[in-house]
mmCIF file with all atom_site columns, C-alpha atoms in Angstrom:
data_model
loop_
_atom_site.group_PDB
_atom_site.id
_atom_site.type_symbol
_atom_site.label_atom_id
_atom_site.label_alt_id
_atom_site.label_comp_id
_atom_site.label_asym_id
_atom_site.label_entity_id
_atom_site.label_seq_id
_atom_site.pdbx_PDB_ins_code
_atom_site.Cartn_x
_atom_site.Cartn_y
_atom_site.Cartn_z
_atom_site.occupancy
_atom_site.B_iso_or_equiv
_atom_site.pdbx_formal_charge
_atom_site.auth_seq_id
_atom_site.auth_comp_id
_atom_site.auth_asym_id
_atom_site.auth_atom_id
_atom_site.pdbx_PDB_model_num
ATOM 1   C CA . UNK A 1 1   ? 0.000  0.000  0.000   1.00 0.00 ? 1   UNK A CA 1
ATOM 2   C CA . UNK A 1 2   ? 1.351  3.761  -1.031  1.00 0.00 ? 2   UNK A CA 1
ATOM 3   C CA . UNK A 1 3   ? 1.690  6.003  2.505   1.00 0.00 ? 3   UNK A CA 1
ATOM 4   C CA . UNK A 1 4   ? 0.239  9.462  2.043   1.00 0.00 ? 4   UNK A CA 1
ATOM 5   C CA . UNK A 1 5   ? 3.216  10.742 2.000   1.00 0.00 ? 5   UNK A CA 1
ATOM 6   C CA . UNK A 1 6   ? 4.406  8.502  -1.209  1.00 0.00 ? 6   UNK A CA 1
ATOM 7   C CA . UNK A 1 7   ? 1.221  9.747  -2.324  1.00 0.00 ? 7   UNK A CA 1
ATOM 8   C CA . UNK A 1 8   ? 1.681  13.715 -1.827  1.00 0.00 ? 8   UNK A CA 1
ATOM 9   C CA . UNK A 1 9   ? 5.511  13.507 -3.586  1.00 0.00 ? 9   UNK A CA 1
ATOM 10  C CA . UNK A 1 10  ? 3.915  11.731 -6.327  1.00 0.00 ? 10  UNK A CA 1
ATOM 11  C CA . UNK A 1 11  ? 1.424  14.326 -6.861  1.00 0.00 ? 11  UNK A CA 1
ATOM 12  C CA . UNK A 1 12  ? 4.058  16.935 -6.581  1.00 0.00 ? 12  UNK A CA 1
ATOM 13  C CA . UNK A 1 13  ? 6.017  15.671 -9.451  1.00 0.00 ? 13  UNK A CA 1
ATOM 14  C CA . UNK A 1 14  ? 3.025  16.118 -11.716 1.00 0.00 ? 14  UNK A CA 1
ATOM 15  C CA . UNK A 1 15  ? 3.575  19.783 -11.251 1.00 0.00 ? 15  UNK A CA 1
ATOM 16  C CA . UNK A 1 16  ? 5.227  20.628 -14.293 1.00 0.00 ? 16  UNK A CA 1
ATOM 17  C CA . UNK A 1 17  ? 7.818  23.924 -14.097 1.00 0.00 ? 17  UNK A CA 1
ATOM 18  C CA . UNK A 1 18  ? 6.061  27.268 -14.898 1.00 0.00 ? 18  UNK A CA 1
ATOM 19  C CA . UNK A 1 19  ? 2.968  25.672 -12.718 1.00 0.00 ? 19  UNK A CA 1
ATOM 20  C CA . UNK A 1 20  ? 2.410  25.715 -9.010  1.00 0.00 ? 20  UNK A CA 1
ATOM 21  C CA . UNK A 1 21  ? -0.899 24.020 -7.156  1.00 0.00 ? 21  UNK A CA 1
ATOM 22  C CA . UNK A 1 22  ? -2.070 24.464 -3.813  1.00 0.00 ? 22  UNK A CA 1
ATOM 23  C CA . UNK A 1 23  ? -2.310 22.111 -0.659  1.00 0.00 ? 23  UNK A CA 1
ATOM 24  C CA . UNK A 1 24  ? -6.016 22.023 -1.295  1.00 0.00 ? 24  UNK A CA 1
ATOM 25  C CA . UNK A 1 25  ? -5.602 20.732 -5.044  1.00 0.00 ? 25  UNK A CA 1
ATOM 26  C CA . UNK A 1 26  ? -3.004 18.061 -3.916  1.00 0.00 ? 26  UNK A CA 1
ATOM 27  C CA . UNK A 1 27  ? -5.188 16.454 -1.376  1.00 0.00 ? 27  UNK A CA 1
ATOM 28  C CA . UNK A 1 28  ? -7.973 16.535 -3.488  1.00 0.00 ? 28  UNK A CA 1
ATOM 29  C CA . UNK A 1 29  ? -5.937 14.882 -5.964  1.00 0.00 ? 29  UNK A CA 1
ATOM 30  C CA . UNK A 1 30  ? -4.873 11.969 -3.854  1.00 0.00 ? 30  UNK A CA 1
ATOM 31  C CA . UNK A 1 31  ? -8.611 11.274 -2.519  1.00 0.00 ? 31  UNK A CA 1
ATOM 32  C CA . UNK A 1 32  ? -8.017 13.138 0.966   1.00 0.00 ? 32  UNK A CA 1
ATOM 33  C CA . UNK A 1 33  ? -9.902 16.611 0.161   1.00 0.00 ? 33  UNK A CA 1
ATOM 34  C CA . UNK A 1 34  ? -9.443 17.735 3.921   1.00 0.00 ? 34  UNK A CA 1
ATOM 35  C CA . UNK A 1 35  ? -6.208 16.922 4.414   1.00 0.00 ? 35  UNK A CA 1
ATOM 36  C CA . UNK A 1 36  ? -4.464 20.121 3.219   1.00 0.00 ? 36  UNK A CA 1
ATOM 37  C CA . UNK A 1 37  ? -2.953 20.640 6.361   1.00 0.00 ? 37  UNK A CA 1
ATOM 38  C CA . UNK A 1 38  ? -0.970 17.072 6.813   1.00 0.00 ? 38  UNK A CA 1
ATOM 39  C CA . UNK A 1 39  ? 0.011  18.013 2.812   1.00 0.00 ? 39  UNK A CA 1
ATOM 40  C CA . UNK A 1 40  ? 1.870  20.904 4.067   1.00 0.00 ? 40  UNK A CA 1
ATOM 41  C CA . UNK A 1 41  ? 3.355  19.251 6.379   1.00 0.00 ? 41  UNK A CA 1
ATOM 42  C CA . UNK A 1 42  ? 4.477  16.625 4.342   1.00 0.00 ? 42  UNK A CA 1
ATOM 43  C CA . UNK A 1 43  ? 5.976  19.109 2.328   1.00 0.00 ? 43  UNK A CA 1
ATOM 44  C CA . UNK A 1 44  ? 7.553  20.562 5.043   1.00 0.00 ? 44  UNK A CA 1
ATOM 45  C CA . UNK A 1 45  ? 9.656  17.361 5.273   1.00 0.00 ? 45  UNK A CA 1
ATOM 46  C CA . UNK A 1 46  ? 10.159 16.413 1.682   1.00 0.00 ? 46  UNK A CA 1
ATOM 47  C CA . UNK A 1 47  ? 13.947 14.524 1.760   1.00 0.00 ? 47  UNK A CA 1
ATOM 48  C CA . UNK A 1 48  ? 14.301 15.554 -1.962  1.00 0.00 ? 48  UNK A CA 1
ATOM 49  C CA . UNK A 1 49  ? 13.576 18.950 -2.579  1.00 0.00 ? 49  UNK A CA 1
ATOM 50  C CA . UNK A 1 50  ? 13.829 20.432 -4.773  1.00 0.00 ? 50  UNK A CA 1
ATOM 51  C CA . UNK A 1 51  ? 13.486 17.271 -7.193  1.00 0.00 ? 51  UNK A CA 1
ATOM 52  C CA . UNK A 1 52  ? 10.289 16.401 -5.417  1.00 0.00 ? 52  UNK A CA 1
ATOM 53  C CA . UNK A 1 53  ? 8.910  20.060 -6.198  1.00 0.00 ? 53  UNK A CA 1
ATOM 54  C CA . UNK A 1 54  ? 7.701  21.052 -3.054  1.00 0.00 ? 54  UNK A CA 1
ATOM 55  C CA . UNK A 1 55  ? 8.255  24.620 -3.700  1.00 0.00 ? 55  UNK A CA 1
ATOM 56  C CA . UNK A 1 56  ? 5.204  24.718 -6.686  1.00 0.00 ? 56  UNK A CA 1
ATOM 57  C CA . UNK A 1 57  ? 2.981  23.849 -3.623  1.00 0.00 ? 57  UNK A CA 1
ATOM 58  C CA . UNK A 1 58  ? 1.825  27.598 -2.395  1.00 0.00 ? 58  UNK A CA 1
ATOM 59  C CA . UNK A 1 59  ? -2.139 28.496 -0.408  1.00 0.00 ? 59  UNK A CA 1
ATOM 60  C CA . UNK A 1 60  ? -5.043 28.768 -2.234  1.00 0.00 ? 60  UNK A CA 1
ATOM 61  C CA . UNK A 1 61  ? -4.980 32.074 -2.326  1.00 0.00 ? 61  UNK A CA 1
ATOM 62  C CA . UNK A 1 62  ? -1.860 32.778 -4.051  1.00 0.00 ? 62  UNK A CA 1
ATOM 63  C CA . UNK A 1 63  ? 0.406  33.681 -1.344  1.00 0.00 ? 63  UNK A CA 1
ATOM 64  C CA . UNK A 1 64  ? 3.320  31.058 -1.187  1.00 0.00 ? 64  UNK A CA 1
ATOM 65  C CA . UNK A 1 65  ? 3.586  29.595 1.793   1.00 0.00 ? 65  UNK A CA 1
ATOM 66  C CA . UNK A 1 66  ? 6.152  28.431 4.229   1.00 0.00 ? 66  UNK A CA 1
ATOM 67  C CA . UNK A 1 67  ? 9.073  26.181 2.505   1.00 0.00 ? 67  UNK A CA 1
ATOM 68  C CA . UNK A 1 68  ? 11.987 24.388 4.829   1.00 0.00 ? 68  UNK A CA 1
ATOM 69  C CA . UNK A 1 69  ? 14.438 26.766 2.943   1.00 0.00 ? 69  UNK A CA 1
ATOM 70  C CA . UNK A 1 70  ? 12.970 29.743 3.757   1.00 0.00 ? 70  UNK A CA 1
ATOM 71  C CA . UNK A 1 71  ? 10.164 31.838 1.941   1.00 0.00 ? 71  UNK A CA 1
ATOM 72  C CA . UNK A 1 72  ? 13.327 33.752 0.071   1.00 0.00 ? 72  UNK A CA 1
ATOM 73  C CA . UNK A 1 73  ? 14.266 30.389 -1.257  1.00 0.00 ? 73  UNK A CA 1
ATOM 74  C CA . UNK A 1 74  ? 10.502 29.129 -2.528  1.00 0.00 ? 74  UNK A CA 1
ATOM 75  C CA . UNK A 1 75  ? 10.069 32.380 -3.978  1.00 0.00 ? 75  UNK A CA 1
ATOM 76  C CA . UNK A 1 76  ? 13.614 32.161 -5.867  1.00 0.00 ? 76  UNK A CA 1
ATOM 77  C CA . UNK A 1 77  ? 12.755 29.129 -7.395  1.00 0.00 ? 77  UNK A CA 1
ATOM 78  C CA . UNK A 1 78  ? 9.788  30.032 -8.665  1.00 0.00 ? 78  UNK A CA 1
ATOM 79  C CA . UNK A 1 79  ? 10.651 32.945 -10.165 1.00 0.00 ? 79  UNK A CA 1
ATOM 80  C CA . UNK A 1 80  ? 13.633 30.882 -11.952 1.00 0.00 ? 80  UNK A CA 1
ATOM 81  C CA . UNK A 1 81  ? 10.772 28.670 -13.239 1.00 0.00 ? 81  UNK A CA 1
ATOM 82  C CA . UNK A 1 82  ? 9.296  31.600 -14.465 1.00 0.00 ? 82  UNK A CA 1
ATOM 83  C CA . UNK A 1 83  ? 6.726  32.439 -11.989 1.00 0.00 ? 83  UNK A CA 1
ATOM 84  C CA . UNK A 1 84  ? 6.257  36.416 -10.551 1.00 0.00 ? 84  UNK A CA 1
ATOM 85  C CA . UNK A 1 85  ? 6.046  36.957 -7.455  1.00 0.00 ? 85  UNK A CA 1
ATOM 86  C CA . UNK A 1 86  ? 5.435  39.902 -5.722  1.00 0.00 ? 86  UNK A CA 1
ATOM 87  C CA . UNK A 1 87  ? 5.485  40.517 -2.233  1.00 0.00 ? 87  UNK A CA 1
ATOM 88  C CA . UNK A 1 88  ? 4.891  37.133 -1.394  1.00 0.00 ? 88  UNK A CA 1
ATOM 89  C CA . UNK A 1 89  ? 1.990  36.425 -3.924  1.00 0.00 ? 89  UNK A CA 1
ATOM 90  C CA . UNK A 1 90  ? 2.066  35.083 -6.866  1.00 0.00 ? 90  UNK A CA 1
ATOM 91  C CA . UNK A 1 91  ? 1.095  36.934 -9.640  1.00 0.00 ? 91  UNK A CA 1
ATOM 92  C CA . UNK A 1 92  ? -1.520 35.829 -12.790 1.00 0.00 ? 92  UNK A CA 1
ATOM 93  C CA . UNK A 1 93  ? -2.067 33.133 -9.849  1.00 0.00 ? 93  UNK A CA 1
ATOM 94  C CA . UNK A 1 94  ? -4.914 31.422 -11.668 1.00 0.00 ? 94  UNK A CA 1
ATOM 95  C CA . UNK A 1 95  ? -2.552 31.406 -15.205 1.00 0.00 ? 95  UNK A CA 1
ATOM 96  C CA . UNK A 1 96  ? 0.026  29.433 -13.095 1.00 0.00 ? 96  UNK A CA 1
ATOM 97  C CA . UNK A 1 97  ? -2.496 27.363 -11.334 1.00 0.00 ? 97  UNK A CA 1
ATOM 98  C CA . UNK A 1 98  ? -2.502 23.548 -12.427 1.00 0.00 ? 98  UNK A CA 1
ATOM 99  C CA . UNK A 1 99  ? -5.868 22.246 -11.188 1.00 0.00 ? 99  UNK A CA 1
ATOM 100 C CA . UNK A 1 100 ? -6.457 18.859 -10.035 1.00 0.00 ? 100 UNK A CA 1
ATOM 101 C CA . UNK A 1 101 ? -8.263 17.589 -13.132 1.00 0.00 ? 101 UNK A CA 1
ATOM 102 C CA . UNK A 1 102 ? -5.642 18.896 -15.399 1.00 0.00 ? 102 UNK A CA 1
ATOM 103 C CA . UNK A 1 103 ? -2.852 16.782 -13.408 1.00 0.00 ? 103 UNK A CA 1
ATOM 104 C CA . UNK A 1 104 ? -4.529 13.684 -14.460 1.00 0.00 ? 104 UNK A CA 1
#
C-alpha cells in the first residue's frame, strides 16, 4: 500500500515547471480533500527537494507559503521557473495554477 506521503511527492512531481498548485488541489488529488494541512506538512519534510517540487505547492490564495528553505528560497525558485512573485503572492495566480483535473 502507497503512505500518504508517497502519495503527496507523487502528486508533486506532476507539477510541471512554470505551474504551481495548492495544498487544497493536492489532497484533493490523492482522494483526501481535507487533508491540506498534513500536505503541508508533508511538504515541510520532503527529503528531496527540490526534485520532489515542493516549492510549486503555495495556499489557495496565491500567497506562497512556508518552505523548509525559507520563503526567500521558494520564492527564488519560482521565479527561476518563471513564476512572478510579488510581495509574497504570486502573480496571474490562476494562469500558473494547475488544477487537479488537469494533473490527471
Amino acid at each position: 500500500m502507497i503512505s500518504f506521503s508517497e502519495k503527496v511527492f507523487a502528486a508533486m512531481k506532476r507539477i510541471p515547471k512554470g505551474k504551481v498548485s495548492t495544498y487544497r488541489e493536492i489532497a484533493k488529488f490523492i482522494g483526501k480533500p481535507n487533508a491540506f494541512r498534513a500536505v503541508g506538512n508533508t511538504c515541510n519534510k520532503n527529503p528531496n527537494a527540490p526534485r520532489v517540487p515542493c516549492h510549486r505547492v503555495v495556499k489557495s490564495d496565491g500567497r506562497v507559503g512556508g518552505y523548509a528553505f525559507g520563503e526567500k528560497k521558494k520564492i527564488l525558485l519560482l521565479q527561476n521557473e518563471g513564476i512572478k512573485v510579488k510581495k509574497g503572492r504570486i502573480l496571474n495566480f490562476e494562469d500558473c495554477l494547475l488544477k487537479t483535473s488537469e494533473g490527471r
